[in-house]
XYZ file of C-alpha atoms in Angstrom:
558
model
C 71.026 100.975 175.347
C 68.861 98.753 177.506
C 65.098 98.413 177.505
C 64.629 100.607 180.557
C 66.406 103.557 178.935
C 64.471 103.192 175.702
C 61.160 102.919 177.471
C 62.040 105.772 179.788
C 63.093 108.129 177.022
C 59.746 107.587 175.314
C 57.668 107.432 178.494
C 55.387 110.350 177.655
C 54.762 109.044 174.150
C 54.110 105.468 175.311
C 51.730 106.658 178.009
C 49.708 108.461 175.358
C 49.572 105.371 173.235
C 48.526 103.106 176.064
C 45.746 105.543 176.989
C 43.120 107.325 174.936
C 45.051 107.364 171.664
C 46.047 103.696 171.605
C 43.614 102.720 168.909
C 45.007 105.391 166.569
C 48.277 103.549 166.341
C 46.682 100.179 165.641
C 48.719 97.238 164.504
C 51.899 99.168 163.747
C 52.636 100.446 167.236
C 51.703 97.199 168.970
C 54.074 95.247 166.749
C 56.846 97.765 167.362
C 56.273 97.843 171.109
C 56.185 94.068 171.485
C 58.718 92.973 168.869
C 61.332 95.725 169.092
C 61.347 97.595 172.403
C 60.708 94.502 174.515
C 63.043 92.583 172.241
C 60.985 89.509 171.402
C 61.384 88.160 167.880
C 60.859 85.019 165.869
C 63.828 82.732 166.519
C 65.639 81.776 163.348
C 67.101 78.375 162.565
C 70.572 79.922 162.682
C 69.938 81.133 166.253
C 69.115 77.704 167.709
C 71.709 75.737 165.725
C 74.925 74.703 167.573
C 77.723 77.264 167.276
C 80.818 76.452 165.245
C 82.698 79.055 167.257
C 81.949 80.727 170.586
C 83.510 84.154 171.171
C 84.047 85.213 174.779
C 86.172 87.541 176.921
C 88.375 86.909 179.907
C 89.742 90.211 181.112
C 91.145 92.086 178.115
C 91.648 88.936 176.054
C 89.133 87.721 173.485
C 88.919 84.012 172.672
C 87.394 82.023 169.810
C 86.460 78.608 171.168
C 85.873 75.798 168.694
C 82.279 74.617 169.137
C 83.163 70.994 168.372
C 86.479 70.512 170.172
C 86.081 73.049 172.990
C 89.598 74.295 172.248
C 90.363 78.039 172.048
C 91.680 78.162 168.487
C 92.301 81.930 168.443
C 92.865 84.685 171.001
C 94.036 88.272 171.254
C 93.100 91.759 172.408
C 91.740 92.966 169.033
C 88.219 91.551 168.822
C 87.919 92.020 165.085
C 91.065 89.953 164.425
C 89.920 87.081 166.653
C 86.380 86.961 165.261
C 87.627 87.241 161.673
C 89.985 84.319 162.252
C 86.998 82.224 163.264
C 85.053 83.354 160.187
C 87.936 82.466 157.892
C 88.296 79.026 159.476
C 84.748 78.019 158.561
C 85.452 77.624 154.866
C 83.065 77.974 151.940
C 79.966 76.593 153.695
C 80.087 79.063 156.555
C 78.590 78.421 159.979
C 77.412 79.983 163.202
C 79.562 82.253 165.368
C 78.032 82.955 168.782
C 79.353 86.000 170.666
C 78.777 85.953 174.412
C 77.902 89.065 176.364
C 80.564 91.739 176.714
C 81.983 94.765 174.933
C 84.310 93.813 172.085
C 86.516 96.663 170.910
C 87.619 97.066 167.302
C 90.655 99.387 167.465
C 91.518 98.726 163.822
C 89.382 97.988 160.780
C 92.034 96.002 158.968
C 90.061 93.579 156.791
C 90.730 94.377 153.147
C 87.823 94.875 150.772
C 87.575 94.963 146.998
C 88.515 98.651 147.171
C 92.030 99.270 148.459
C 90.987 102.619 149.941
C 88.407 100.989 152.220
C 88.382 98.382 154.956
C 86.193 96.641 157.516
C 86.372 95.246 161.008
C 84.669 91.986 160.072
C 84.314 90.608 156.568
C 81.446 88.127 156.312
C 80.851 85.595 153.546
C 78.388 82.964 152.383
C 76.708 81.003 155.171
C 78.045 83.072 158.085
C 75.595 83.671 160.946
C 76.954 86.161 163.481
C 74.763 85.986 166.608
C 75.152 87.731 169.956
C 73.858 86.669 173.344
C 71.423 89.608 173.370
C 71.045 92.984 171.722
C 71.887 94.868 174.895
C 74.686 92.694 176.247
C 76.829 91.840 173.190
C 78.449 95.039 171.923
C 80.834 95.427 168.985
C 82.433 98.839 169.467
C 84.744 100.761 167.171
C 87.474 102.603 169.086
C 89.716 103.849 166.253
C 89.952 107.103 164.345
C 87.093 108.603 162.365
C 86.869 107.569 158.729
C 83.114 107.774 158.053
C 82.373 106.318 154.626
C 85.784 104.732 154.130
C 85.401 102.216 156.962
C 82.678 99.910 158.355
C 82.352 97.771 161.459
C 80.851 94.847 159.500
C 80.780 94.407 155.709
C 80.846 91.836 152.900
C 81.903 92.771 149.364
C 82.437 96.317 150.356
C 82.894 99.713 148.764
C 82.119 101.735 151.875
C 84.424 100.923 154.761
C 82.353 99.446 157.582
C 82.828 97.929 160.991
C 81.035 94.815 159.774
C 81.050 94.154 156.043
C 79.361 91.362 154.120
C 81.918 90.843 151.395
C 83.600 88.161 149.350
C 82.504 87.132 145.895
C 79.524 88.752 144.193
C 77.341 85.746 145.067
C 77.446 85.894 148.874
C 74.338 84.138 150.177
C 72.535 83.151 153.377
C 74.100 85.609 155.831
C 72.680 86.902 159.121
C 73.654 89.259 161.923
C 71.473 89.007 165.034
C 71.044 90.045 168.672
C 73.931 92.432 169.242
C 74.888 96.118 169.310
C 77.056 97.755 166.664
C 78.543 100.955 168.086
C 80.241 102.920 165.325
C 81.160 105.687 167.799
C 79.968 108.200 165.220
C 83.132 107.589 163.198
C 82.487 104.888 160.579
C 79.670 102.977 158.889
C 78.035 100.317 161.065
C 77.111 97.493 158.655
C 77.371 97.457 154.884
C 76.232 94.979 152.247
C 77.168 94.689 148.585
C 76.057 92.286 145.848
C 74.595 89.673 148.210
C 72.338 86.759 147.223
C 72.959 87.098 143.494
C 72.133 84.009 141.465
C 73.091 84.678 137.835
C 70.260 84.076 135.392
C 67.531 83.596 138.011
C 65.645 85.392 140.742
C 64.108 83.544 143.663
C 63.052 85.791 146.560
C 62.580 82.782 148.843
C 65.950 81.158 148.205
C 68.341 83.217 150.352
C 68.160 86.196 152.651
C 70.706 88.525 154.147
C 69.150 89.211 157.552
C 70.008 91.873 160.107
C 67.743 91.239 163.090
C 67.483 92.505 166.657
C 70.537 94.750 166.257
C 71.018 98.059 168.056
C 72.849 100.541 165.830
C 74.506 102.991 168.159
C 76.401 106.186 167.426
C 75.794 109.815 166.472
C 77.123 109.877 162.924
C 78.905 107.908 160.247
C 75.806 105.978 159.204
C 74.372 102.683 160.402
C 73.497 100.409 157.466
C 74.559 100.885 153.866
C 74.061 99.070 150.577
C 75.945 99.807 147.366
C 73.955 100.909 144.311
C 76.523 102.355 141.911
C 78.288 99.250 140.568
C 76.101 96.255 141.363
C 73.054 95.288 143.363
C 71.806 92.854 145.999
C 68.788 90.598 146.440
C 66.693 89.704 149.479
C 67.778 91.911 152.386
C 65.803 92.028 155.634
C 66.227 94.563 158.428
C 63.900 93.661 161.267
C 63.409 94.243 164.998
C 66.349 96.678 165.118
C 66.872 100.011 166.889
C 68.653 102.755 164.960
C 70.112 105.697 166.889
C 70.142 106.821 170.482
C 67.984 109.903 170.097
C 70.918 112.218 169.401
C 71.269 113.798 165.963
C 72.879 111.263 163.667
C 73.647 110.391 160.077
C 71.539 108.308 157.712
C 70.145 105.250 159.452
C 70.010 103.497 156.094
C 71.863 104.605 152.987
C 72.804 103.478 149.519
C 70.442 101.380 147.435
C 70.448 98.886 144.576
C 68.459 96.178 146.391
C 65.803 93.876 144.935
C 63.322 92.514 147.502
C 64.138 94.804 150.428
C 62.235 94.308 153.702
C 62.447 96.879 156.528
C 60.073 95.697 159.251
C 59.405 96.274 162.964
C 62.301 98.669 163.563
C 62.664 101.794 165.707
C 64.411 104.876 164.253
C 65.284 107.573 166.793
C 66.393 110.939 165.388
C 68.489 109.340 162.655
C 68.168 112.133 160.040
C 66.987 109.910 157.191
C 66.288 106.449 155.872
C 67.348 106.555 152.219
C 66.041 103.983 149.739
C 67.711 104.728 146.402
C 67.166 102.830 143.123
C 65.663 99.712 144.701
C 62.916 97.321 143.612
C 60.286 95.391 145.590
C 60.511 97.502 148.749
C 58.470 96.640 151.837
C 58.602 99.063 154.795
C 56.166 97.947 157.485
C 55.417 98.296 161.197
C 58.273 100.696 161.997
C 58.419 103.606 164.434
C 60.246 106.654 163.032
C 60.865 109.579 165.370
C 62.413 112.687 163.769
C 63.647 110.523 160.900
C 62.651 111.175 157.280
C 62.008 108.232 154.960
C 63.217 109.051 151.421
C 62.356 106.708 148.543
C 63.794 107.844 145.250
C 65.635 106.975 142.077
C 69.172 107.693 141.030
C 70.351 109.810 138.149
C 73.763 108.183 138.517
C 72.279 104.812 137.580
C 70.849 105.888 134.217
C 74.001 105.010 132.304
C 74.127 101.631 134.025
C 70.686 100.742 132.730
C 71.741 101.599 129.200
C 74.829 99.390 129.501
C 73.259 96.616 131.561
C 73.137 93.092 130.127
C 73.645 90.882 133.177
C 70.448 88.814 132.918
C 69.507 88.911 136.592
C 65.706 88.875 136.231
C 64.854 92.236 137.867
C 66.854 95.412 137.233
C 66.343 98.032 139.964
C 68.202 100.918 138.347
C 67.031 104.476 137.735
C 63.859 104.493 139.827
C 62.765 102.753 142.978
C 59.955 100.418 141.952
C 57.091 98.519 143.572
C 57.057 100.186 146.994
C 54.853 99.272 149.959
C 54.902 101.495 153.075
C 52.266 100.438 155.587
C 51.394 100.343 159.298
C 54.244 102.661 160.351
C 54.224 105.447 162.940
C 55.952 108.671 161.845
C 56.842 111.631 164.076
C 58.384 114.024 161.526
C 61.177 116.474 162.213
C 60.061 120.098 162.507
C 60.393 121.804 159.138
C 60.505 118.564 157.135
C 58.254 115.889 155.708
C 58.115 112.431 157.241
C 58.062 110.622 153.882
C 59.419 111.700 150.498
C 58.439 109.787 147.373
C 61.256 111.117 145.205
C 63.126 114.237 146.172
C 64.465 117.484 144.795
C 67.257 117.006 142.292
C 66.861 113.274 141.733
C 64.958 110.873 139.535
C 61.645 109.527 140.693
C 59.791 106.261 141.049
C 59.022 104.370 137.884
C 56.434 101.931 139.228
C 53.592 102.182 141.771
C 54.029 102.958 145.455
C 51.404 101.997 148.037
C 51.397 104.189 151.168
C 48.730 102.701 153.389
C 47.497 102.686 157.007
C 50.323 104.787 158.447
C 50.106 107.267 161.318
C 51.763 110.696 160.975
C 51.677 112.812 164.114
C 53.149 115.577 166.265
C 52.363 116.405 169.879
C 49.537 118.864 170.455
C 50.354 122.582 170.112
C 54.130 122.193 169.946
C 54.452 124.858 167.232
C 55.850 122.429 164.702
C 55.999 123.020 160.952
C 56.092 119.350 159.991
C 54.612 117.710 156.916
C 53.464 114.174 156.207
C 54.027 112.911 152.641
C 55.676 114.734 149.727
C 55.243 113.204 146.261
C 57.284 114.550 143.346
C 60.719 115.026 141.809
C 62.375 118.096 140.365
C 64.565 116.319 137.825
C 63.201 116.348 134.280
C 61.959 112.937 133.151
C 64.185 111.244 130.590
C 61.510 108.786 129.476
C 57.816 108.080 130.146
C 58.906 105.685 132.895
C 60.435 108.365 135.096
C 57.430 109.406 137.135
C 55.648 108.864 140.407
C 52.644 106.589 140.581
C 51.252 106.335 144.076
C 48.257 105.154 146.073
C 48.006 107.023 149.383
C 45.184 105.396 151.322
C 43.898 104.920 154.853
C 46.518 107.060 156.603
C 45.944 109.221 159.695
C 47.504 112.712 159.846
C 47.432 114.198 163.305
C 48.388 117.769 164.198
C 50.851 118.445 161.353
C 51.167 122.149 160.539
C 53.858 122.340 157.884
C 53.489 122.916 154.144
C 50.860 120.176 153.969
C 49.941 116.794 155.372
C 50.109 115.499 151.785
C 51.952 117.489 149.121
C 51.500 116.345 145.521
C 53.478 117.861 142.679
C 55.264 120.743 144.390
C 58.467 119.362 142.912
C 56.625 118.273 139.788
C 56.463 115.282 137.442
C 53.582 113.271 138.840
C 51.488 110.711 137.035
C 48.647 108.703 138.547
C 48.455 109.651 142.217
C 45.395 108.464 144.146
C 44.677 110.003 147.577
C 41.814 108.093 149.184
C 40.190 107.401 152.559
C 42.684 109.351 154.676
C 41.840 111.174 157.913
C 43.274 114.601 158.833
C 43.069 116.369 162.206
C 44.401 119.629 163.675
C 43.770 120.058 167.410
C 44.978 123.649 167.580
C 42.407 126.134 168.885
C 42.904 128.048 165.637
C 43.576 125.328 163.048
C 46.372 126.065 160.587
C 47.052 122.645 159.059
C 46.826 122.183 155.284
C 45.382 118.811 154.387
C 46.299 118.258 150.726
C 48.362 120.592 148.539
C 48.333 120.066 144.765
C 50.794 122.152 142.764
C 50.614 121.558 139.035
C 53.094 124.191 137.932
C 55.137 121.309 136.544
C 53.994 118.146 134.772
C 51.168 116.733 136.873
C 48.393 114.450 135.665
C 46.058 111.722 136.809
C 45.373 113.075 140.328
C 42.361 111.577 142.157
C 41.371 112.856 145.623
C 38.323 111.140 147.074
C 36.618 109.983 150.272
C 38.997 111.780 152.646
C 37.987 113.324 155.989
C 39.386 116.871 155.984
C 37.219 118.497 158.638
C 38.569 121.049 161.098
C 41.733 122.071 159.243
C 43.018 125.519 158.418
C 42.847 124.620 154.715
C 41.394 121.316 153.616
C 42.663 121.246 149.998
C 44.924 123.877 148.449
C 44.934 123.864 144.653
C 47.609 126.239 143.404
C 46.494 125.195 139.922
C 44.021 122.611 138.687
C 45.134 119.935 136.209
C 42.464 119.395 133.586
C 42.052 115.697 134.405
C 41.999 116.024 138.202
C 39.134 114.285 140.028
C 38.125 115.558 143.475
C 34.962 114.099 144.963
C 33.197 112.979 148.140
C 35.652 114.546 150.598
C 34.278 115.492 154.019
C 35.303 119.080 154.678
C 35.844 120.000 151.021
C 32.641 120.415 149.010
C 32.991 119.398 145.354
C 29.405 118.352 144.590
C 26.278 120.411 145.069
C 22.883 121.008 143.506
C 19.926 123.347 143.726
C 17.387 125.476 141.859
C 17.396 129.023 140.486
C 14.700 131.282 138.995
C 15.119 134.313 136.700
C 12.337 136.895 137.123
C 10.066 138.091 134.321
C 12.060 141.292 133.703
C 15.611 139.856 134.106
C 17.996 137.907 131.894
C 20.516 136.714 134.525
C 20.731 135.307 138.025
C 23.846 134.799 140.215
C 23.772 131.426 141.964
C 25.721 130.699 145.161
C 27.180 127.249 144.575
C 28.546 126.516 148.096
C 31.656 124.724 146.826
C 35.160 124.737 148.275
C 36.732 125.618 144.929
C 36.019 127.534 141.713
C 34.228 125.168 139.349
C 34.888 124.928 135.645
C 32.001 125.801 133.326
C 31.972 122.203 132.112
C 31.372 121.045 135.715
C 28.086 123.012 135.938
C 25.007 121.252 134.592
C 21.829 123.368 134.218
C 18.388 122.053 133.179
C 15.243 124.196 132.522
C 12.200 123.144 134.571
C 9.634 125.303 132.719
C 9.180 126.797 129.209
C 11.320 129.926 130.016
C 8.657 132.346 128.764
C 9.948 134.433 125.865
C 13.514 133.112 126.267
C 14.753 130.493 123.824
C 18.375 130.053 124.877
C 20.274 129.779 128.155
C 23.934 129.398 129.174
C 26.306 129.541 132.148
C 29.043 132.133 132.647
C 31.453 133.684 135.147
C 32.120 130.904 137.674
C 33.924 132.247 140.746
C 34.920 130.893 144.140
C 31.375 131.547 145.415
C 28.984 131.940 142.464
C 28.157 131.236 138.837
C 25.686 133.000 136.549
C 22.787 131.586 134.531
C 21.890 133.667 131.470
C 18.937 133.711 129.064
C 18.661 135.518 125.698
C 15.404 137.365 126.483
C 13.336 138.315 129.515
C 10.580 135.803 130.202
C 7.966 138.650 130.118
C 4.256 138.593 130.859
C 4.736 137.751 134.516
C 6.504 134.536 133.600
C 9.812 133.187 134.947
C 12.666 131.036 133.719
C 13.184 128.210 136.219
C 16.223 125.888 136.383
C 17.702 123.058 138.372
C 21.482 122.853 138.583
C 24.088 120.333 139.629
C 27.856 120.607 139.899
C 29.985 117.463 139.763
C 33.742 117.695 139.645
């Protein structure tokens, strides 16, 4: 896919952004537009270093030219065999392999992995930097039979067969794949990584990175990038400036899990079904564009036993829940009928440390009849310990024209603890607004919910409380009245008065504060009763009598 096609396929959307709505997208869209679609990126040291091998084509033959001698050390018609021969020749220290423009076919994925049932087209190892001439001109294409999760185009220490696999020992370090296209033809995994950058007994996030940068993942199924979470885990993986999918319905753009220090930045996801982050720790997802692609961040029930048995001493253990999550400055266009972002998911374990969801843009085109949602927070699996819960800060996001279950859904799947929803803006441009701003469902275990300082004006329903947790705080939201005050007077011959409170919800009796402002006449006691969605009642124990009244001031604070 070249830049013209990508820009053309999104022409209507980009025109909107460059016009009146540009400021809504802010930093996130500008970074995506400049860094990803145009293709500019920070040049790494590996990119500018001299190549140890240069891969090129002449007719149907592929050659691996030695970068020092200029001699073609390897050649053949199977690109994966030629490139792998060059990788193997570089020894334990690795090196740079530069692949010139052209389409390099992988008819067989014959590189053995640690699992005899799986294989890869290329098997990378410590110090290998695989760099193409450009993302659009260097294409690694799988042309064999479909095998889906048993084969990968590129891999390393690999349990899911990939076209490119980063595999070797369990301490593979300092690996990069840059500036090329991986076309899995919808038949196999694109790139997989397993147990990379492990340093037993220590954890240094600045020491090594496994980088996938400026790569176009092409295909309509089979998956694009996968990490392995079931047996072991990886440190320090970066996916940046990449394009996932061609706009056709596809498989997971990102799958697997078990990564500590996972950076997903400045990428474009086009109709890729889902981006799955499972049982990871230190997760940073920033400045991405996600069209019809759901981001799912969750834990793994399958990893519970591993935590109980774990004694490896690797500093940070990512198992069970995904921990320490930052999702910021992204643009989401959710699929109709789905949420754009799931923090935990039905049937799985949840997060066990805070997530920060900040300054993102969630939108659908005006009046397209969608039923899309923004953020869903909750998990249906029962917690096995106090750690299995969701703690989230959802702040400064913009929700535009979403008309699904809710723009933000908290607790529908249950088991929530400490969720703060602050300073978000919600808009529904439909002539008859139907959007639900925030839905709180406490039918399961929900506690510590704070909803404050949000702009919820002009929606069908600003806040929908199916039930109200006793410790919930809702205050200072524009479009949802939770604080009010006024005065009320009971006449000389009456003992009650119904007061219209003007709130957006039914207050609790303990929320209503009433103070007498005169001597109440013959009355000596007063109390509040019968709060409803519109009124509450002030009572006194005797009529004031003698032409007197009982006067009160009242205030309701949630």
